[in-house]
Amino acid sequence: MASVSVEAVRKRYGALEVIHGIDIQIPDGEFVVLVGPSGCGKSTLLRMIAGLEEISGGVIRIGDKVVNEVPSKDRDIAMVFQNYALYPHMTVRENMGFSLKLRKAERGVIAERVKKASQILGLDPYLERYPKQLSGGQRQRVAMGRAIVRNPQVFLFDEPLSNLDAKLRVQMRTEIKALHQQLKTTSIYVTHDQIEAMTMADRIVVMHDGIVEQIGSPLELYERPNNLFVAGFIGSPAINLIKGTLRRDGGRNWVATEAGIDLPLNGNASGQDGQPVVYGIRPEHLVPADNGGLPVTVSVVEPTGASTFVYADLSGAQICGVFAEHPGVNPGSRMTMMPRLDRVHLFDAGSGQRLAG
Amino acid sequence: MSPRKAFDEARLMLVGLLILIWTLIPIYHLFVMSITPQAEAFAGAVWPKTPTLDNYTTVLTQGHYFLGHFWLQLFNSAMVAVAVAVLTLVIGTCASFAISRLRVRIGETVSNLALLTYLIPAAFLAIPMYATMGQYGLLGSRWSLILTMVTFASPYAIWMLRQYADKLPYELDEAARIDGASPIQIFWLIYLPLMMPSMVAIGTYALLLAWNEYLYAFLLLSSDTEITLAVALGHFLSTDDAPWNLLMATGIIYALPPAAIYYAFRRYMVAGLTAGAVKS
Ligand SMILES: Nc1ncnc2c1ncn2[C@@H]1O[C@H](COP(=O)(O)OP(=O)(O)OP(=O)(O)O)[C@@H](O)[C@H]1O
Ligand SMILES: [Mg+2]
């Protein structure tokens, strides 16, 4: 096992730069998830760590060793691909043993390691099958098996679950997490699904257009997003973001929207009177209120059983509230939602950065 | 099925049937002539009065002036065809591997140039090819024909194999690289096994191309012991009273191996012609 360190790494394709200097320190044994919208450079970064793409600038270290010029096969990493990349002409057993065979491991050692991996992953009944005779979930497991037989320093995953159906995805994500707890191998996992990121990661790296927006534990990102992008990306349903102007008057702070609604704020909010801001409140931090709060007109009610999503119109702005108890409203009804003041996020409208406090 | 659709289908069937008959008539004549005794050769009957296999016996026992080296010439044809197929496959797989998997820089250019060679009809190159073989002292040797046919088959082989190779997911190579495979190991352990179906198709193509070649075989080979059967068949026509029925019997025998090969590999051939032979 080893730490991985990415220092000021850049990637250019010809004149086009797609990664603009990224720094990430990953301690030994950590499970890090790279998350971000499509095209933000997650795969490119992962592939640079894997040695499948050249590094245009900066340094990547695995352990203490700079690997910029080290070929993939000597980096002691294993990778799980989105389409699994199983060798179609080899059985599950041969697929899993291939890397050891190339490394001239002894037959007995290969057999033993494959057996151990197949037991961990529940692949014993399928060892003699070919990939095309397996279901998607089983193929996914074989791809994992191929990675773990080698006992590498680092696991790299590039959207390994995105070809599975929703139910299997949830199951596999738990399995991968459990596997990591068992093996404790440093892992870097790419996904564009923020739920996957939140549930699996020790730490999340949120990427956007070739830069890192924020690095932190799932809770840190959820509770203190550094900027509008992270706030909007993390959390489901997405955070409500409402534009307005910060008002301070004596000890009282609030945000005035263009439509003339006053959004309540804590007494200790920072920022200057008159500053254009974006007011952020997560749907689950709105509570139905009898008086005070935000007057809204309900447009859609979605009971999910565990909670109820209420989509509503706040003088032209669409907002969403998630309530544990069904608030007993119908489309067209009017209600008031009260933000929990300690959960309000305030961002500068110009820079999108979080306002301290 | 609606009447309209049935009508369309019937029309297509009719066209297909006509084409089939049109194609089969010469083959039918070939066959009928080959079982007709010499005496009846030009009776023009739809079916001979006394069908016989004597012509075949004569051919197989080399019992005629024109057939003195029948077996050797058949062997020459086979040897040339097999050599052409093997060499073409070696060149085609190596080139397609370099272009599609190693992604060498000039790969795209090579691949396009390969196709460009087909703008010049092969017949136009006869004289230059003859001169070249002369310079290397290969005229009259079977190797001159082999090298020529490889030259003509390779561009197509490179182009086609490259198309198939591009269909193999590149992640397989990347996975193998991470697993510790060198390019040579990727070639032998991943690429060749997965390319096998398309290689069968392209190999068969090259084999049949060489087997059926007449022009270049006639041009480059001369002695009775070096020529292929196709050229020997041509020699029949050098006299006025050509033994037609023997010619036809030899022709049938000559056509059997390609038919057998085609039949054996038809699955790959169809896949080869329609592309997409390789499943990821
Ligand atoms: N070979 C290439 N040549 C030029 N640009 C490329 C190349 N490969 C990737 N890119 C660009 O680099 C950017 C990052 O691509 P990358 O595949 O890393 O995105 P991603 O974050 O993995 O997206 P996704 O979630 O869709 O997989 C994209 O804008 C893409 O267009
Ligand atoms: Mg990607």
XYZ file of C-alpha atoms and ligand atoms in Angstrom:
669
model
C 0.000 0.000 0.000
C 1.117 3.514 -0.601
C 0.178 7.149 -0.518
C -0.462 8.989 -3.764
C 0.418 12.571 -4.321
C -0.612 14.728 -7.238
C 1.297 18.000 -7.427
C 0.448 20.830 -9.833
C -0.491 18.289 -12.475
C -1.522 19.545 -15.898
C -2.705 17.822 -19.021
C -2.612 19.250 -22.504
C -3.897 17.692 -25.685
C -1.988 19.679 -28.274
C -2.784 23.304 -27.554
C -5.861 22.452 -25.480
C -5.289 22.273 -21.737
C -7.908 20.135 -19.987
C -6.350 19.870 -16.503
C -5.092 23.127 -15.105
C -2.805 22.306 -12.216
C -4.273 19.944 -9.652
C -2.970 19.171 -6.168
C -4.250 16.219 -4.172
C -2.565 14.411 -1.286
C -3.918 10.937 -0.638
C -2.612 9.233 2.495
C -1.984 5.506 2.595
C -5.179 3.460 2.815
C -7.617 6.251 2.048
C -10.609 5.862 -0.255
C -10.795 9.019 -2.353
C -13.556 9.746 -4.818
C -13.063 12.121 -7.743
C -16.432 13.540 -8.655
C -17.594 16.171 -11.086
C -19.732 16.697 -14.146
C -19.005 15.010 -17.451
C -15.904 16.319 -19.195
C -14.336 17.856 -16.091
C -11.201 15.721 -16.407
C -11.726 12.996 -13.800
C -10.864 10.137 -16.125
C -7.925 12.020 -17.551
C -6.483 12.568 -14.089
C -7.046 8.942 -13.120
C -5.441 7.757 -16.336
C -2.416 9.916 -15.689
C -2.069 8.252 -12.294
C -2.423 4.883 -14.047
C 0.240 5.761 -16.592
C -2.161 5.522 -19.517
C -1.824 9.210 -20.347
C 1.318 11.266 -20.376
C 1.642 13.964 -17.746
C 2.080 17.385 -19.386
C 3.176 19.157 -16.229
C 3.622 18.610 -12.507
C 4.521 15.488 -10.575
C 2.702 12.331 -9.542
C 4.133 10.236 -6.750
C 3.117 6.773 -5.621
C 4.722 6.107 -2.256
C 7.878 8.214 -2.373
C 8.541 7.450 -5.995
C 7.946 9.952 -8.783
C 6.170 7.927 -11.444
C 5.882 10.476 -14.265
C 8.102 8.375 -16.518
C 7.328 4.952 -15.066
C 5.295 2.676 -17.364
C 1.920 1.424 -16.085
C 3.101 -2.082 -15.471
C 5.798 -0.916 -13.085
C 3.580 1.396 -11.045
C 2.064 -1.484 -9.088
C -1.484 -0.286 -9.537
C -4.651 -2.045 -10.624
C -7.509 -0.470 -12.507
C -11.180 -1.312 -12.927
C -12.658 0.073 -16.126
C -16.169 1.288 -16.816
C -16.764 -1.426 -19.421
C -14.797 -3.923 -17.287
C -12.328 -4.651 -20.135
C -12.375 -8.371 -19.378
C -10.428 -10.447 -21.876
C -13.255 -12.077 -23.864
C -11.237 -15.144 -24.840
C -10.186 -16.048 -21.312
C -12.209 -17.697 -18.573
C -12.863 -15.905 -15.327
C -9.977 -17.840 -13.793
C -7.609 -16.887 -16.606
C -8.754 -13.285 -16.500
C -7.988 -13.046 -12.816
C -4.683 -14.892 -13.057
C -3.427 -13.068 -16.155
C -1.362 -10.431 -14.388
C 0.285 -12.984 -12.131
C 1.041 -15.192 -15.108
C 2.706 -12.271 -16.862
C 4.741 -11.679 -13.753
C 5.846 -15.298 -13.932
C 4.301 -16.230 -10.616
C 4.281 -19.930 -9.846
C 1.255 -21.934 -10.824
C 0.436 -22.805 -7.223
C 0.651 -19.183 -6.138
C -1.631 -18.071 -8.967
C -4.200 -20.746 -8.164
C -4.164 -19.838 -4.503
C -4.514 -16.082 -5.031
C -7.268 -16.503 -7.612
C -9.079 -18.794 -5.216
C -8.813 -16.321 -2.385
C -10.060 -13.449 -4.533
C -12.901 -15.501 -5.941
C -13.986 -16.442 -2.433
C -13.981 -12.849 -1.293
C -16.080 -11.865 -4.302
C -18.302 -14.940 -4.439
C -17.063 -15.918 -7.882
C -16.292 -19.564 -7.145
C -19.129 -21.006 -9.259
C -18.117 -18.993 -12.311
C -14.389 -19.586 -12.546
C -14.581 -21.652 -15.730
C -17.028 -19.345 -17.527
C -16.227 -16.821 -20.188
C -17.098 -13.153 -19.654
C -19.958 -13.275 -22.155
C -21.605 -15.965 -20.016
C -21.803 -13.652 -17.009
C -24.284 -11.006 -15.926
C -23.230 -7.397 -15.653
C -22.785 -7.605 -11.895
C -20.706 -10.771 -12.165
C -18.477 -9.192 -14.813
C -18.042 -6.235 -12.549
C -16.911 -8.586 -9.805
C -14.454 -10.324 -12.091
C -12.980 -6.945 -12.939
C -12.587 -6.332 -9.208
C -11.105 -9.780 -8.790
C -8.564 -9.119 -11.482
C -7.532 -6.046 -9.539
C -7.294 -7.617 -6.102
C -5.377 -10.810 -6.962
C -2.332 -8.692 -7.532
C -2.463 -7.037 -4.173
C -1.375 -3.718 -5.696
C -0.336 -0.485 -3.998
C -3.296 1.442 -5.358
C -6.707 0.630 -6.826
C -8.028 2.905 -9.536
C -11.700 2.797 -10.503
C -13.188 4.638 -13.461
C -16.966 4.708 -13.077
C -17.056 0.979 -12.440
C -20.752 0.881 -11.595
C -22.236 3.044 -14.294
C -23.182 0.095 -16.510
C -25.219 -1.587 -13.790
C -28.874 -1.117 -13.000
C -29.811 1.039 -10.039
C -30.344 -1.770 -7.541
C -27.129 -3.581 -8.357
C -25.276 -0.301 -8.238
C -26.321 0.240 -4.657
C -25.355 -3.305 -3.734
C -21.966 -3.174 -5.457
C -21.131 0.154 -3.920
C -21.571 -1.377 -0.487
C -19.464 -4.353 -1.528
C -16.646 -2.186 -2.813
C -16.708 -0.189 0.403
C -16.650 -3.372 2.481
C -13.806 -4.713 0.374
C -11.847 -1.565 1.026
C -12.432 -1.879 4.742
C -11.078 -5.417 4.529
C -8.066 -4.797 2.272
C -7.315 -1.180 3.214
C -5.673 -0.549 -0.144
C -5.391 3.085 -1.169
C -8.200 3.647 -3.672
C -9.057 6.376 -6.144
C -12.553 6.150 -7.476
C -14.018 8.234 -10.294
C -17.728 8.856 -10.614
C -20.070 11.570 -11.718
C -22.708 10.375 -9.285
C -22.566 12.466 -6.135
C -24.520 9.882 -4.113
C -21.868 7.299 -4.925
C -19.250 9.820 -3.876
C -21.008 10.686 -0.616
C -21.609 7.083 0.407
C -18.231 5.617 -0.478
C -15.600 8.251 0.086
C -13.338 8.936 3.006
C -12.652 12.151 1.158
C -14.197 13.633 -1.942
C -12.418 15.703 -4.562
C -14.932 17.841 -6.444
C -13.629 18.699 -9.892
C -14.971 21.143 -12.429
C -13.503 22.144 -15.802
C -10.063 20.784 -15.047
C -9.607 22.264 -11.585
C -10.333 21.109 -8.040
C -13.224 23.033 -6.499
C -12.959 21.518 -3.041
C -11.493 18.560 -1.199
C -13.055 17.298 1.982
C -14.963 14.582 3.762
C -18.517 14.020 2.541
C -19.919 15.865 5.555
C -17.569 18.807 5.166
C -18.653 19.250 1.575
C -22.265 18.975 2.555
C -22.107 21.293 5.512
C -19.595 23.834 4.325
C -19.407 23.954 0.531
C -16.669 26.397 -0.483
C -18.554 27.783 -3.434
C -21.749 27.695 -5.430
C -20.522 24.882 -7.659
C -19.869 22.486 -4.799
C -23.081 23.534 -3.061
C -25.062 22.785 -6.200
C -23.253 19.562 -6.967
C -23.418 17.875 -3.573
C -26.799 16.946 -2.127
C -29.956 15.487 -3.602
C -32.396 16.999 -4.314
C -30.109 19.913 -5.101
C -29.771 22.867 -2.769
C -32.142 25.798 -3.328
C -30.196 28.830 -4.520
C -31.939 32.185 -4.503
C -30.399 35.447 -5.711
C -30.778 38.561 -3.648
C -29.088 41.447 -1.853
C -27.628 41.220 1.612
C -29.211 43.619 4.060
C -27.848 44.498 7.486
C -29.673 46.708 9.853
C -28.460 46.919 13.405
C -28.168 43.335 14.633
C -30.588 42.014 12.041
C -29.494 40.438 8.744
C -31.573 39.221 5.850
C -31.446 38.758 2.097
C -33.888 40.746 0.015
C -34.893 39.128 -3.258
C -35.886 41.091 -6.335
C -39.447 39.919 -5.889
C -39.462 41.645 -2.524
C -39.236 38.671 -0.258
C -37.015 38.774 2.799
C -35.013 35.616 3.431
C -34.060 35.237 7.083
C -30.425 35.026 8.194
C -28.536 34.403 11.403
C -27.290 37.358 13.367
C -23.641 36.421 12.751
C -23.709 36.281 8.923
C -20.812 38.114 7.280
C -20.788 40.305 4.177
C -21.626 43.913 3.538
C -24.937 45.651 3.368
C -26.002 45.906 -0.272
C -23.740 43.094 -1.485
C -25.304 40.874 -4.194
C -25.419 37.347 -2.778
C -26.866 33.915 -3.393
C -28.849 32.445 -0.569
C -28.555 28.665 -0.271
C -30.790 26.394 1.725
C -30.986 22.613 1.285
C -34.483 21.159 0.789
C -34.118 19.040 3.923
C -33.371 22.160 5.965
C -36.716 23.751 5.265
C -39.471 23.076 7.798
C -43.184 23.705 7.359
C -44.065 26.708 9.456
C -47.377 28.094 10.626
C -46.287 31.680 10.560
C -43.165 33.484 9.416
C -40.902 31.910 6.845
C -41.304 31.845 3.104
C -44.763 31.979 1.572
C -44.899 29.580 -1.365
C -47.430 28.107 -3.773
C -47.112 24.341 -4.049
C -46.679 23.025 -7.610
C -45.761 19.345 -7.214
C -45.957 16.947 -4.261
C -43.891 13.737 -4.440
C -44.331 11.348 -1.527
C -41.484 8.809 -1.495
C -42.624 7.027 1.632
C -39.754 7.942 3.899
C -40.193 11.628 3.164
C -42.156 13.941 0.925
C -40.699 16.276 -1.679
C -42.607 19.471 -2.169
C -41.735 21.629 -5.179
C -43.097 25.116 -4.902
C -43.006 28.595 -6.332
C -41.564 31.425 -4.245
C -42.537 34.551 -6.174
C -40.984 33.269 -9.366
C -38.174 31.191 -7.841
C -38.561 27.415 -7.811
C -37.727 25.873 -4.487
C -37.919 22.397 -3.090
C -38.544 21.227 0.438
C -38.133 17.731 1.820
C -40.255 16.902 4.836
C -40.252 13.817 7.018
C -43.991 14.229 7.650
C -46.347 14.763 4.748
C -47.291 18.444 5.170
C -50.820 17.791 3.925
C -50.694 20.122 0.957
C -51.798 19.742 -2.657
C -50.679 21.410 -5.851
C -52.031 24.921 -5.755
C -52.142 25.157 -1.948
C -50.251 27.864 -0.207
C -47.908 27.113 2.666
C -44.926 28.639 4.420
C -41.502 27.015 4.703
C -39.063 28.133 7.326
C -35.297 27.778 6.688
C -33.250 26.455 9.579
C -31.065 29.487 10.124
C -27.980 27.534 11.215
C -28.125 25.673 7.892
C -28.241 28.646 5.560
C -25.297 29.063 3.136
C -24.413 32.467 1.812
C -22.304 32.969 -1.325
C -20.983 36.056 -3.025
C -22.978 36.421 -6.242
C -19.993 37.628 -8.243
C -17.269 35.138 -7.328
C -19.538 32.320 -6.163
C -17.343 31.928 -3.076
C -18.784 31.148 0.323
C -19.064 34.126 2.636
C -17.372 33.302 5.900
C -19.562 32.849 8.940
C -48.311 -10.021 -44.533
C -50.204 -7.477 -46.593
C -50.867 -8.263 -50.290
C -48.703 -5.319 -51.266
C -45.779 -6.672 -49.265
C -46.299 -10.175 -50.626
C -46.244 -8.772 -54.139
C -42.981 -6.917 -53.474
C -41.450 -10.030 -52.037
C -42.547 -12.128 -55.024
C -40.965 -9.619 -57.385
C -37.699 -9.741 -55.469
C -37.783 -13.538 -55.514
C -38.276 -13.527 -59.260
C -35.309 -11.215 -59.804
C -33.219 -13.347 -57.469
C -34.190 -16.501 -59.308
C -33.252 -15.036 -62.682
C -29.867 -13.963 -61.398
C -29.308 -17.388 -59.886
C -30.074 -19.172 -63.164
C -27.935 -16.709 -65.078
C -25.005 -17.460 -62.748
C -25.482 -21.192 -62.776
C -25.781 -21.724 -66.551
C -22.024 -21.526 -67.272
C -21.288 -23.802 -64.333
C -23.870 -26.232 -65.637
C -22.200 -26.222 -69.055
C -18.833 -26.733 -67.426
C -20.149 -29.751 -65.602
C -22.001 -31.266 -68.566
C -18.961 -30.925 -70.800
C -16.784 -32.570 -68.186
C -18.918 -35.727 -68.211
C -19.358 -35.826 -71.992
C -17.235 -38.326 -74.002
C -14.816 -36.801 -76.507
C -16.906 -37.959 -79.475
C -20.032 -36.137 -78.370
C -18.177 -33.020 -77.256
C -19.944 -30.629 -79.590
C -23.333 -32.272 -79.855
C -24.678 -29.371 -77.807
C -26.956 -31.635 -75.789
C -28.489 -30.438 -72.534
C -27.493 -33.781 -71.050
C -24.954 -36.171 -72.697
C -26.286 -39.451 -74.164
C -23.607 -41.477 -72.434
C -22.344 -39.593 -69.405
C -18.903 -40.746 -68.292
C -16.256 -40.073 -65.700
C -13.449 -40.989 -68.101
C -12.388 -37.375 -68.460
C -11.713 -37.187 -64.759
C -9.713 -40.395 -64.820
C -7.607 -39.021 -67.653
C -6.947 -35.826 -65.721
C -6.085 -37.525 -62.441
C -3.747 -40.013 -64.134
C -2.113 -37.250 -66.161
C -3.144 -39.154 -69.298
C -2.887 -36.373 -71.857
C -0.189 -34.198 -73.367
C -1.558 -31.047 -71.723
C -1.893 -32.762 -68.374
C 1.618 -34.142 -68.067
C 2.281 -32.196 -64.842
C -1.264 -31.970 -63.507
C -0.425 -32.918 -59.927
C 2.663 -30.768 -59.751
C 0.761 -27.800 -61.140
C -2.044 -28.358 -58.679
C 0.585 -28.399 -55.953
C 2.084 -25.180 -57.325
C -1.298 -23.503 -57.170
C -1.803 -24.675 -53.610
C 1.685 -23.726 -52.523
C 1.415 -20.249 -54.020
C -2.033 -19.725 -52.515
C -1.029 -20.849 -49.038
C 2.190 -18.842 -49.073
C 0.319 -15.735 -50.207
C -2.295 -16.202 -47.494
C 0.304 -16.671 -44.767
C 2.513 -13.765 -45.827
C -0.476 -11.466 -46.299
C -1.748 -12.342 -42.840
C 1.647 -11.727 -41.249
C 1.890 -8.328 -42.904
C -1.755 -7.459 -42.297
C -1.858 -8.383 -38.617
C 1.444 -6.725 -37.796
C 0.500 -3.551 -39.652
C -3.008 -3.394 -38.210
C -1.617 -3.988 -34.718
C 0.832 -1.146 -35.158
C -1.812 1.182 -36.573
C -4.764 0.361 -34.373
C -3.210 -0.741 -31.091
C 0.250 0.805 -30.859
C -1.147 3.873 -32.605
C 2.095 4.730 -34.340
C 2.111 8.257 -35.643
C 2.115 7.553 -39.384
C -0.396 4.736 -39.007
C -3.302 6.673 -40.409
C -1.293 7.685 -43.467
C -0.126 4.145 -44.118
C -3.633 2.860 -43.822
C -4.954 5.439 -46.307
C -2.066 4.923 -48.715
C -2.810 1.228 -48.631
C -6.273 1.884 -49.959
C -4.964 4.374 -52.492
C -3.027 1.605 -54.239
C -6.349 0.241 -55.463
C -6.877 3.306 -57.607
C -4.433 1.747 -60.071
C -5.844 -1.434 -61.656
C -3.568 -4.394 -61.023
C -3.273 -5.091 -64.759
C -1.576 -1.726 -65.332
C 1.222 -2.777 -63.040
C 2.002 -5.912 -65.022
C 4.950 -4.482 -66.927
C 6.584 -2.703 -63.968
C 6.109 -5.818 -61.884
C 7.638 -7.976 -64.618
C 10.608 -5.634 -64.843
C 11.064 -5.602 -61.061
C 11.002 -9.369 -60.798
C 13.486 -9.497 -63.660
C 15.840 -7.205 -61.772
C 15.746 -9.419 -58.726
C 16.267 -12.505 -60.887
C 13.000 -14.035 -59.765
C 11.325 -14.412 -63.153
C 10.077 -17.934 -63.711
C 10.170 -18.769 -60.019
C 7.000 -19.329 -58.030
C 8.325 -16.768 -55.561
C 7.823 -14.001 -58.098
C 4.118 -14.835 -58.235
C 3.901 -15.174 -54.467
C 5.527 -11.791 -53.856
C 3.352 -10.140 -56.491
C 0.140 -11.507 -55.082
C 1.175 -10.548 -51.554
C 1.743 -7.031 -52.858
C -1.787 -6.918 -54.204
C -3.488 -8.594 -51.269
C -1.720 -6.758 -48.443
C -3.247 -3.286 -48.760
C -6.745 -4.693 -48.571
C -5.709 -6.962 -45.711
C -4.182 -4.053 -43.804
C -7.232 -1.910 -44.375
C -9.750 -4.558 -43.376
C -7.841 -5.924 -40.395
C -7.360 -2.399 -39.194
C -11.127 -1.863 -39.328
C -11.686 -4.975 -37.235
C -8.881 -4.108 -34.855
C -10.434 -0.704 -34.242
C -13.555 -2.463 -33.024
C -11.704 -4.163 -30.170
C -12.099 -1.940 -27.123
C -8.867 -0.115 -26.470
C -9.400 -0.679 -22.751
C -8.378 -4.297 -23.318
C -4.901 -3.138 -24.238
C -4.839 -0.708 -21.360
C -5.951 -3.375 -18.926
C -3.252 -5.668 -20.269
C -0.647 -2.944 -19.968
C -1.592 -2.390 -16.354
C -1.584 -6.153 -15.836
C 2.038 -6.059 -16.943
C 1.954 -7.091 -20.596
C 4.553 -5.838 -23.062
C 3.419 -4.889 -26.586
C 4.622 -8.266 -27.874
C 2.626 -10.046 -25.184
C -0.441 -7.983 -25.997
C -0.007 -9.002 -29.638
C 0.233 -12.716 -28.907
C -2.026 -13.095 -25.902
C -4.780 -10.567 -26.556
C -4.706 -9.321 -30.122
C -4.222 -12.510 -32.146
C -6.819 -14.621 -30.331
C -9.418 -11.875 -30.667
C -8.600 -11.177 -34.304
C -8.807 -14.833 -35.299
C -12.232 -14.668 -37.000
C -11.269 -11.710 -39.170
C -7.912 -13.291 -39.913
C -9.694 -16.367 -41.220
C -11.789 -14.157 -43.476
C -8.831 -12.158 -44.772
C -6.631 -15.244 -45.086
C -9.293 -16.923 -47.189
C -9.573 -13.822 -49.313
C -5.827 -13.812 -50.020
C -5.806 -17.552 -50.603
C -8.566 -17.388 -53.183
C -7.096 -14.313 -54.832
C -3.814 -16.134 -55.408
C -5.473 -19.409 -56.351
C -7.588 -17.747 -59.005
C -4.870 -15.510 -60.427
C -4.212 -15.970 -64.131
C -2.660 -12.832 -65.600
C 0.368 -12.569 -63.344
C 0.894 -16.306 -63.178
C 0.944 -16.422 -66.974
C 3.297 -13.450 -67.149
C 5.809 -14.376 -64.467
C 5.996 -18.172 -64.749
C 7.033 -20.120 -67.806
C 8.322 -23.668 -67.304
C 5.767 -26.499 -67.161
C 6.983 -27.459 -63.707
C 6.634 -23.987 -62.187
C 3.308 -22.807 -63.595
C 0.076 -22.973 -61.659
C -2.917 -24.965 -62.806
C -4.652 -21.789 -63.971
C -1.888 -21.196 -66.515
C -1.870 -24.863 -67.509
C -5.586 -24.599 -68.244
C -4.813 -21.686 -70.511
C -2.346 -23.827 -72.430
C -5.195 -26.078 -73.549
C -6.311 -23.293 -75.848
C -3.011 -23.170 -77.703
C -4.157 -25.786 -80.220
C -7.108 -25.744 -82.612
C -8.520 -29.086 -81.501
C -8.395 -28.356 -77.783
C -9.694 -31.295 -75.689
C -12.593 -29.304 -74.282
C -14.027 -31.987 -72.084
C -10.651 -32.535 -70.378
C -10.321 -28.799 -69.922
C -13.735 -28.693 -68.305
C -13.001 -31.646 -66.035
C -9.777 -29.988 -64.909
C -11.706 -26.779 -64.430
C -14.189 -28.488 -62.130
C -11.392 -30.034 -60.088
C -9.689 -26.658 -59.927
C -12.843 -25.011 -58.646
C -13.435 -27.532 -55.879
C -10.889 -26.377 -53.272
C -12.085 -22.739 -53.270
C -15.666 -23.941 -53.007
C -14.749 -26.193 -50.091
C -12.797 -23.452 -48.344
C -15.555 -20.980 -48.858
C -18.088 -23.422 -47.522
C -15.969 -24.278 -44.490
C -15.363 -20.654 -43.559
C -18.630 -19.154 -44.806
C -19.508 -17.957 -41.332
C -16.355 -15.879 -41.168
C -16.650 -14.769 -44.782
C -20.115 -13.371 -44.247
C -18.964 -11.771 -41.045
C -15.950 -10.475 -42.928
C -18.016 -8.984 -45.673
C -20.558 -7.391 -43.400
C -17.995 -6.330 -40.786
C -18.503 -6.380 -37.040
C -17.060 -9.866 -36.764
C -15.511 -9.132 -33.423
C -17.572 -8.969 -30.294
C -16.225 -6.883 -27.503
N -7.590 12.445 -26.550
C -8.132 13.631 -26.280
N -7.916 14.692 -27.086
C -8.460 15.894 -26.819
N -9.245 16.152 -25.770
C -9.516 15.137 -24.933
C -8.984 13.831 -25.139
N -9.419 13.032 -24.141
C -10.186 13.809 -23.366
N -10.253 15.067 -23.824
C -10.970 16.199 -23.209
O -10.570 16.300 -21.879
C -11.656 16.665 -21.049
C -11.734 15.723 -19.881
O -12.088 14.436 -20.331
P -12.329 13.250 -19.312
O -12.540 12.030 -20.108
O -11.254 13.242 -18.311
O -13.693 13.693 -18.645
P -14.483 12.974 -17.459
O -14.482 13.916 -16.325
O -13.940 11.636 -17.225
O -15.933 12.905 -18.071
P -16.995 11.704 -18.040
O -17.735 11.805 -16.761
O -17.871 12.029 -19.192
O -16.249 10.427 -18.217
C -12.891 16.640 -21.938
O -13.247 17.982 -22.196
C -12.462 15.942 -23.171
O -13.104 16.477 -24.284
Mg -14.662 9.607 -17.619
